[in-house]
Amino acid sequence: MILTRGARITGAVLCALLAVIVAGWLVRDFRAVEEPADLVRYWAGYYDVRLSAVPTTSADDVALLVVYLVAVFAALRSSVAATALVATGVVTLAMRLPGLWNIGESAMSARFADDLRTRALVCAFAALAAGIALVITAGAGRRPPHDFSERTPTRPGQGASVTAFLPSFWQT
């Protein structure tokens, strides 16, 4: 099945909204710390770095930003736009839903101000809503091809199977 033009545009706008939310938090962290290189080291896993402010983001947020930007272009240009939108929505739900439990805990109250936690909560709910909307858009916007010349989604090639195999090979 192929996505309609309206569903592609809606999906791209939702992915762009998610990218803007994540980019906003990344910019907040870059402005809050004195040395941006220390923040990058923190994201890389060097937790002994002395930061001037507690970061609100992690390396996962950088990865999510890349996923959202790729999904914008996939929604507009790719024949697998529906799959990209569903995958992006599911990843968003999986990454943002656990944050709802963490925001209200006492450890977060001690580390972050109330206004920062409130903004994080609003952004988490907006991201969850956009993730659900991505899945709904991908499902509701499907249509059959008009004629035989229209490109339809194909099966993954050998590159995808090799890429899927590599993480399991490294774990052994």
Tab-separated table of N, CA and C in Angstrom, residues 74-163:
chain	number	residue	atom	x	y	z
A	74	ALA	N	11.859	10.581	4.487
A	74	ALA	CA	11.258	9.315	4.063
A	74	ALA	C	9.759	9.479	3.820
A	75	ALA	N	9.101	10.270	4.660
A	75	ALA	CA	7.654	10.474	4.484
A	75	ALA	C	7.356	11.195	3.180
A	76	LEU	N	8.227	12.102	2.792
A	76	LEU	CA	7.979	12.881	1.581
A	76	LEU	C	8.443	12.188	0.304
A	77	ARG	N	9.504	11.395	0.373
A	77	ARG	CA	10.133	10.894	-0.840
A	77	ARG	C	10.128	9.389	-1.029
A	78	SER	N	9.991	8.617	0.020
A	78	SER	CA	10.212	7.177	-0.072
A	78	SER	C	8.925	6.411	-0.349
A	79	SER	N	9.090	5.257	-0.991
A	79	SER	CA	7.932	4.397	-1.220
A	79	SER	C	7.552	3.631	0.040
A	80	VAL	N	8.403	3.647	1.042
A	80	VAL	CA	8.110	2.984	2.314
A	80	VAL	C	7.756	4.006	3.393
A	81	ALA	N	7.075	5.059	3.000
A	81	ALA	CA	6.732	6.139	3.932
A	81	ALA	C	5.858	5.634	5.070
A	82	ALA	N	4.908	4.769	4.775
A	82	ALA	CA	4.016	4.271	5.825
A	82	ALA	C	4.802	3.499	6.876
A	83	THR	N	5.715	2.668	6.445
A	83	THR	CA	6.533	1.906	7.380
A	83	THR	C	7.421	2.828	8.201
A	84	ALA	N	7.985	3.836	7.565
A	84	ALA	CA	8.842	4.784	8.285
A	84	ALA	C	8.042	5.549	9.336
A	85	LEU	N	6.827	5.943	9.019
A	85	LEU	CA	6.000	6.675	9.971
A	85	LEU	C	5.587	5.797	11.152
A	86	VAL	N	5.221	4.556	10.873
A	86	VAL	CA	4.843	3.644	11.960
A	86	VAL	C	6.045	3.382	12.860
A	87	ALA	N	7.195	3.111	12.260
A	87	ALA	CA	8.397	2.846	13.054
A	87	ALA	C	8.784	4.059	13.898
A	88	THR	N	8.687	5.242	13.321
A	88	THR	CA	9.010	6.457	14.062
A	88	THR	C	8.030	6.672	15.212
A	89	GLY	N	6.752	6.426	14.965
A	89	GLY	CA	5.754	6.559	16.023
A	89	GLY	C	5.966	5.572	17.149
A	90	VAL	N	6.282	4.340	16.819
A	90	VAL	CA	6.499	3.315	17.842
A	90	VAL	C	7.765	3.615	18.649
A	91	VAL	N	8.827	4.047	17.974
A	91	VAL	CA	10.060	4.408	18.688
A	91	VAL	C	9.809	5.592	19.609
A	92	THR	N	9.045	6.549	19.152
A	92	THR	CA	8.720	7.709	19.992
A	92	THR	C	7.949	7.277	21.233
A	93	LEU	N	6.960	6.429	21.058
A	93	LEU	CA	6.199	5.940	22.211
A	93	LEU	C	7.089	5.164	23.171
A	94	ALA	N	7.952	4.316	22.633
A	94	ALA	CA	8.823	3.502	23.488
A	94	ALA	C	9.842	4.347	24.247
A	95	MET	N	10.294	5.432	23.641
A	95	MET	CA	11.316	6.255	24.287
A	95	MET	C	10.714	7.293	25.241
A	96	ARG	N	9.540	7.788	24.956
A	96	ARG	CA	8.978	8.881	25.761
A	96	ARG	C	8.034	8.417	26.866
A	97	LEU	N	7.410	7.271	26.726
A	97	LEU	CA	6.461	6.807	27.744
A	97	LEU	C	7.120	6.570	29.102
A	98	PRO	N	8.294	5.945	29.184
A	98	PRO	CA	8.911	5.771	30.513
A	98	PRO	C	9.271	7.089	31.195
A	99	GLY	N	9.479	8.129	30.426
A	99	GLY	CA	9.813	9.422	31.017
A	99	GLY	C	8.696	10.008	31.851
A	100	LEU	N	7.467	9.608	31.594
A	100	LEU	CA	6.346	10.124	32.383
A	100	LEU	C	6.439	9.677	33.837
A	101	TRP	N	6.951	8.481	34.084
A	101	TRP	CA	7.099	8.014	35.455
A	101	TRP	C	8.278	8.706	36.144
A	102	ASN	N	9.321	9.008	35.401
A	102	ASN	CA	10.516	9.610	35.995
A	102	ASN	C	10.330	11.069	36.366
A	103	ILE	N	9.514	11.796	35.634
A	103	ILE	CA	9.394	13.237	35.843
A	103	ILE	C	8.853	13.560	37.232
A	104	GLY	N	7.950	12.766	37.749
A	104	GLY	CA	7.329	13.068	39.030
A	104	GLY	C	8.061	12.536	40.249
A	105	GLU	N	9.167	11.815	40.076
A	105	GLU	CA	9.863	11.231	41.220
A	105	GLU	C	10.622	12.284	42.021
A	106	SER	N	10.919	11.942	43.262
A	106	SER	CA	11.586	12.896	44.155
A	106	SER	C	13.012	13.205	43.700
A	107	ALA	N	13.669	12.266	43.046
A	107	ALA	CA	15.023	12.533	42.553
A	107	ALA	C	15.000	13.629	41.487
A	108	MET	N	13.978	13.646	40.678
A	108	MET	CA	13.848	14.695	39.670
A	108	MET	C	13.493	16.032	40.324
A	109	SER	N	12.725	15.998	41.394
A	109	SER	CA	12.373	17.238	42.090
A	109	SER	C	13.611	17.906	42.677
A	110	ALA	N	14.562	17.088	43.128
A	110	ALA	CA	15.771	17.643	43.721
A	110	ALA	C	16.742	18.169	42.660
A	111	ARG	N	16.736	17.573	41.467
A	111	ARG	CA	17.710	17.939	40.436
A	111	ARG	C	17.250	19.080	39.541
A	112	PHE	N	15.944	19.174	39.283
A	112	PHE	CA	15.444	20.138	38.311
A	112	PHE	C	14.382	21.030	38.932
A	113	ALA	N	14.279	22.257	38.430
A	113	ALA	CA	13.274	23.203	38.905
A	113	ALA	C	11.883	22.792	38.419
A	114	ASP	N	10.862	23.327	39.090
A	114	ASP	CA	9.485	22.971	38.744
A	114	ASP	C	9.116	23.378	37.322
A	115	ASP	N	9.555	24.550	36.888
A	115	ASP	CA	9.192	24.991	35.548
A	115	ASP	C	9.849	24.119	34.479
A	116	LEU	N	11.052	23.625	34.731
A	116	LEU	CA	11.727	22.742	33.784
A	116	LEU	C	11.028	21.387	33.718
A	117	ARG	N	10.613	20.875	34.877
A	117	ARG	CA	9.883	19.604	34.887
A	117	ARG	C	8.522	19.752	34.206
A	118	THR	N	7.877	20.889	34.379
A	118	THR	CA	6.586	21.126	33.727
A	118	THR	C	6.751	21.160	32.212
A	119	ARG	N	7.784	21.864	31.747
A	119	ARG	CA	8.043	21.886	30.292
A	119	ARG	C	8.364	20.496	29.771
A	120	ALA	N	9.113	19.712	30.543
A	120	ALA	CA	9.433	18.346	30.126
A	120	ALA	C	8.175	17.486	30.044
A	121	LEU	N	7.274	17.675	30.992
A	121	LEU	CA	6.024	16.916	30.993
A	121	LEU	C	5.159	17.288	29.789
A	122	VAL	N	5.050	18.568	29.500
A	122	VAL	CA	4.271	19.018	28.341
A	122	VAL	C	4.886	18.468	27.044
A	123	CYS	N	6.197	18.541	26.939
A	123	CYS	CA	6.869	18.029	25.740
A	123	CYS	C	6.712	16.515	25.611
A	124	ALA	N	6.740	15.807	26.743
A	124	ALA	CA	6.558	14.355	26.700
A	124	ALA	C	5.155	14.005	26.221
A	125	PHE	N	4.153	14.703	26.723
A	125	PHE	CA	2.786	14.442	26.264
A	125	PHE	C	2.604	14.822	24.793
A	126	ALA	N	3.226	15.918	24.363
A	126	ALA	CA	3.151	16.303	22.949
A	126	ALA	C	3.831	15.266	22.070
A	127	ALA	N	4.966	14.746	22.519
A	127	ALA	CA	5.669	13.719	21.748
A	127	ALA	C	4.857	12.426	21.687
A	128	LEU	N	4.230	12.057	22.797
A	128	LEU	CA	3.389	10.860	22.790
A	128	LEU	C	2.190	11.027	21.856
A	129	ALA	N	1.583	12.197	21.894
A	129	ALA	CA	0.449	12.463	20.995
A	129	ALA	C	0.892	12.421	19.537
A	130	ALA	N	2.056	12.997	19.249
A	130	ALA	CA	2.558	12.975	17.873
A	130	ALA	C	2.925	11.562	17.448
A	131	GLY	N	3.461	10.756	18.363
A	131	GLY	CA	3.782	9.361	18.038
A	131	GLY	C	2.537	8.562	17.708
A	132	ILE	N	1.487	8.747	18.499
A	132	ILE	CA	0.213	8.064	18.220
A	132	ILE	C	-0.356	8.565	16.897
A	133	ALA	N	-0.266	9.875	16.665
A	133	ALA	CA	-0.778	10.443	15.414
A	133	ALA	C	-0.002	9.922	14.205
A	134	LEU	N	1.286	9.659	14.357
A	134	LEU	CA	2.066	9.088	13.247
A	134	LEU	C	1.552	7.701	12.872
A	135	VAL	N	1.296	6.887	13.874
A	135	VAL	CA	0.785	5.533	13.609
A	135	VAL	C	-0.593	5.604	12.958
A	136	ILE	N	-1.445	6.483	13.458
A	136	ILE	CA	-2.789	6.627	12.886
A	136	ILE	C	-2.710	7.168	11.459
A	137	THR	N	-1.845	8.137	11.221
A	137	THR	CA	-1.686	8.710	9.880
A	137	THR	C	-1.228	7.655	8.892
A	138	ALA	N	-0.272	6.835	9.307
A	138	ALA	CA	0.229	5.791	8.409
A	138	ALA	C	-0.857	4.763	8.098
A	139	GLY	N	-1.688	4.458	9.075
A	139	GLY	CA	-2.752	3.489	8.834
A	139	GLY	C	-3.909	4.067	8.043
A	140	ALA	N	-4.285	5.301	8.319
A	140	ALA	CA	-5.448	5.899	7.668
A	140	ALA	C	-5.139	6.413	6.263
A	141	GLY	N	-3.888	6.716	5.994
A	141	GLY	CA	-3.547	7.309	4.707
A	141	GLY	C	-3.144	6.328	3.635
A	142	ARG	N	-3.329	5.045	3.867
A	142	ARG	CA	-2.924	4.053	2.870
A	142	ARG	C	-3.927	3.970	1.728
A	143	ARG	N	-3.410	3.687	0.544
A	143	ARG	CA	-4.264	3.481	-0.624
A	143	ARG	C	-3.571	2.495	-1.556
A	144	PRO	N	-4.335	1.802	-2.394
A	144	PRO	CA	-3.704	0.899	-3.363
A	144	PRO	C	-3.072	1.708	-4.499
A	145	PRO	N	-2.112	1.119	-5.225
A	145	PRO	CA	-1.509	1.833	-6.352
A	145	PRO	C	-2.546	2.108	-7.455
A	146	HIS	N	-2.387	3.253	-8.153
A	146	HIS	CA	-3.323	3.611	-9.214
A	146	HIS	C	-3.144	2.747	-10.452
A	147	ASP	N	-1.911	2.486	-10.819
A	147	ASP	CA	-1.664	1.648	-11.999
A	147	ASP	C	-0.352	0.889	-11.807
A	148	PHE	N	0.004	0.105	-12.800
A	148	PHE	CA	1.168	-0.765	-12.685
A	148	PHE	C	2.492	0.000	-12.659
A	149	SER	N	2.518	1.240	-13.132
A	149	SER	CA	3.773	1.979	-13.189
A	149	SER	C	4.142	2.656	-11.868
A	150	GLU	N	3.209	2.714	-10.933
A	150	GLU	CA	3.478	3.367	-9.661
A	150	GLU	C	4.324	2.452	-8.772
A	151	ARG	N	5.379	3.028	-8.178
A	151	ARG	CA	6.271	2.243	-7.328
A	151	ARG	C	5.565	1.855	-6.040
A	152	THR	N	5.678	0.604	-5.675
A	152	THR	CA	5.123	0.114	-4.421
A	152	THR	C	6.277	-0.286	-3.511
A	153	PRO	N	6.034	-0.381	-2.214
A	153	PRO	CA	7.106	-0.797	-1.308
A	153	PRO	C	7.612	-2.190	-1.670
A	154	THR	N	8.906	-2.357	-1.577
A	154	THR	CA	9.527	-3.641	-1.879
A	154	THR	C	10.059	-4.263	-0.603
A	155	ARG	N	10.455	-5.516	-0.715
A	155	ARG	CA	11.054	-6.198	0.434
A	155	ARG	C	12.441	-5.642	0.683
A	156	PRO	N	12.919	-5.723	1.927
A	156	PRO	CA	14.269	-5.250	2.209
A	156	PRO	C	15.306	-6.047	1.427
A	157	GLY	N	16.359	-5.387	1.036
A	157	GLY	CA	17.422	-6.046	0.287
A	157	GLY	C	18.421	-6.728	1.202
A	158	GLN	N	19.523	-7.187	0.623
A	158	GLN	CA	20.530	-7.895	1.404
A	158	GLN	C	21.215	-6.983	2.407
A	159	GLY	N	21.347	-5.712	2.073
A	159	GLY	CA	21.986	-4.780	3.002
A	159	GLY	C	21.246	-4.694	4.323
A	160	ALA	N	19.925	-4.712	4.269
A	160	ALA	CA	19.125	-4.648	5.492
A	160	ALA	C	19.281	-5.917	6.319
A	161	SER	N	19.346	-7.060	5.666
A	161	SER	CA	19.501	-8.305	6.416
A	161	SER	C	20.883	-8.405	7.048
A	162	VAL	N	21.906	-7.930	6.361
A	162	VAL	CA	23.248	-7.926	6.941
A	162	VAL	C	23.305	-6.965	8.118
A	163	THR	N	22.693	-5.802	7.974
A	163	THR	CA	22.675	-4.821	9.060
A	163	THR	C	21.925	-5.367	10.272
